[in-house]
Amino acid sequence: LLQVILDILMLTRHLPVSLRNAKTVFLPKTPGADSPAQFRPITISSVLVRLFHKILANRLLPEIQFDCRQRAFLPVDGCAENIVLLATALHEAKTTMKPLYMASLDMTKAFDSVSVDAILRGAAVGGFCCEMINYLKEFYQTSSTVLEFEGKQRLVHPSRGVRQGDPLSPLLFNLVIDEWLKKGNSGVYFESRGLELDAMAFADDLVLLAATPQGLQLRIDELVAFLHSRGLAINPAKSLTVALQPSGREKKVKLLTHQAFRVDGQEVKIASTETEWRYLGVFYAPFGQKRPSIMKNLTTLLERVSAAPLRPQQRLVILRYHLLPRLYHQLVLSPITAGFLEKMDVQIRAAIRKWLHLPHDVAVGCYHAEVKEGGLGVPSLRTLIPGLQVRRLKKMATSSLPSCRKVIELPLVEGRLRRATELTTYKGCDITTAKFARRFWAKKLHESIDGHGLRDTRNMPAAVKWTAEGTSLLTGKEFVGVMKLRLNALPSLSRTKRGREVEKSCRAGCNSIESVGHILQKCKRTHHARLRRHDVMVRYLARKLKEKEWDVKVEPHYLTSLGRQIPDLVLQREGQSVILDVQVVGQRVPLNDAHQAKVAKYSNKDLHDQISSRPVLVASATVNFRGCWAKPSVVALKDLGIGNQDFVILTLRCLQGGLRAFHHHQMMTSI
């Protein structure tokens, strides 16, 4: 039906009135916004219209020949390209003593102000057919929207601007700016060692470059006139100019602070030596790109997360999926050092230790190994960022923009690429991709004393997805305890006195070292807690299998030639018979061997004959006390109908039972 509707819209080249209506909401740009300029209007049109326009945009984009200097909303790495181009221009002016006059210009509400005539003219210049132009004309001239703010609504008919949120809007706005780029004065540009730059565009972010002040002022005047005729304007208060002039006598480049440039008669701010400005998310100074001041920002963000009324699992989710990704852009596209990245990693690990109350000597691999390998899955910036830098910079060699292909040969990018390549070597390993980083940290985790028992986590990664996604099945206190158990960070004597020649025998009087494995699997103090952990898992499986229409017998007794045998569960359905036994084993026991031993125990013909005259399948639910499953057990349980969420709950029941046993051991004073 959806395809039929879209085909009708395409055939008629017309939208019904009901689909042309939309709703506009206002998102505050800053907290406490109280003026129209501090809000960003977002127009939400019909889902059907957005889908239709997305199809149109995807079909139109390959057919439009945009000017190569426009890098926004295109299938290219335009953000990285423009950032590197601007950094290279400033660096070249300084090192080769070439004059550079640059203007970074900000348009006032560009997407909201562009006139409908400018949109239609841009479409015509871009080569749109008459039918498409007529469709756009009807769409923009007859559409309406409901303005919604603080519960109040008002119907309006917009006479200008593109709809922010509509898939066609970026393409149409690019066409408006593209007309100026294509007809600009090509004789005014900055040149150094074969690199020629006159303008850079990223949607409404425009940077103009020239070798003379007269040339830059000419380009500004041309742009202002072009924009005025299309309902657009430059905001001088948010724009900036830089004037670099070489001094032959002093053999250096001077920053001119008296060179004034004007927009419509208003003077634009001129950069001084203390000036910093932001372009596409990274910071610049007059003589080049600034190193990111992210450390302070990271500290502030971590403190906010720590102070928020959140559970530890929620803090980890925020850190992994929101806090760290917002730092990647600046780190990848700015000059960084190994020490800087390592300091950030140290700060991140310190925050995690605080949230989870972990001891200071937890293996580093526990933090950075993937969740499916047994770690916390928090990326290491030291092993992630250099590889990303190398790939982004190398990608410029194949850019469609000639100046990007040129900058890869110039000293700034060449040096940055060389340093990034050197940083991909860490502790003797070449970590050039995220895949190599994952392998590196998994190996580090599994080679450590604390992480060795987690090597089989990959047999059933879905069972521990709660580590990455958070879970409401655990309170914050329980989550901390469970994670300590998984990471071998519970305070047993062997853990707290590691590396010291002191008595570590079990305080229950056992003739064994008091390790977590001993406490949970062998110690006489925790015998009843072990039974309870086992029984909880058996009862859960019995209930779930009954829901799958299995006839379930719990711990039936059979007298066989080998003596009395009591499997945990005997299942029957439609002529099938299955013996299923649950076991929680230690971390030193190979899980496959434990599974096979359990299968061998119940592969008794006498037992099978008592259960059914047909063949009987023997399976086990084998898991170690740290939540790692045997692969054959995973296959068998899935065949019985146990799903991923059931594995999550079974794993948590196992870990909770182990944690309960540990606390019981620690609180008892009698032997």
Short mmCIF file of N, CA and C in Angstrom, two decimals, residues 101 188 210-221:
data_model
loop_
_atom_site.label_atom_id
_atom_site.label_comp_id
_atom_site.label_asym_id
_atom_site.label_seq_id
_atom_site.Cartn_x
_atom_site.Cartn_y
_atom_site.Cartn_z
N TYR A 101 44.67 36.70 3.88
CA TYR A 101 43.56 37.46 4.45
C TYR A 101 42.33 36.55 4.39
N VAL A 188 40.86 35.80 -7.35
CA VAL A 188 41.20 36.18 -5.98
C VAL A 188 41.30 34.91 -5.15
N ALA A 210 42.04 35.20 0.59
CA ALA A 210 42.64 36.01 -0.47
C ALA A 210 44.08 36.33 -0.08
N ALA A 211 44.84 36.79 -1.06
CA ALA A 211 46.23 37.15 -0.81
C ALA A 211 46.40 38.64 -0.55
N THR A 212 45.34 39.41 -0.75
CA THR A 212 45.40 40.87 -0.51
C THR A 212 44.15 41.31 0.23
N PRO A 213 44.24 42.39 0.99
CA PRO A 213 43.04 42.88 1.68
C PRO A 213 41.98 43.36 0.71
N GLN A 214 42.42 43.95 -0.42
CA GLN A 214 41.45 44.41 -1.41
C GLN A 214 40.68 43.23 -2.00
N GLY A 215 41.41 42.13 -2.24
CA GLY A 215 40.75 40.95 -2.80
C GLY A 215 39.72 40.37 -1.84
N LEU A 216 40.06 40.30 -0.56
CA LEU A 216 39.10 39.75 0.41
C LEU A 216 37.87 40.65 0.53
N GLN A 217 38.08 41.97 0.56
CA GLN A 217 36.93 42.88 0.66
C GLN A 217 36.04 42.76 -0.57
N LEU A 218 36.67 42.57 -1.73
CA LEU A 218 35.90 42.39 -2.96
C LEU A 218 35.02 41.13 -2.87
N ARG A 219 35.61 40.04 -2.39
CA ARG A 219 34.83 38.80 -2.27
C ARG A 219 33.71 38.95 -1.26
N ILE A 220 33.96 39.65 -0.17
CA ILE A 220 32.91 39.87 0.84
C ILE A 220 31.77 40.68 0.23
N ASP A 221 32.11 41.73 -0.51
CA ASP A 221 31.08 42.57 -1.12
C ASP A 221 30.25 41.77 -2.12
#
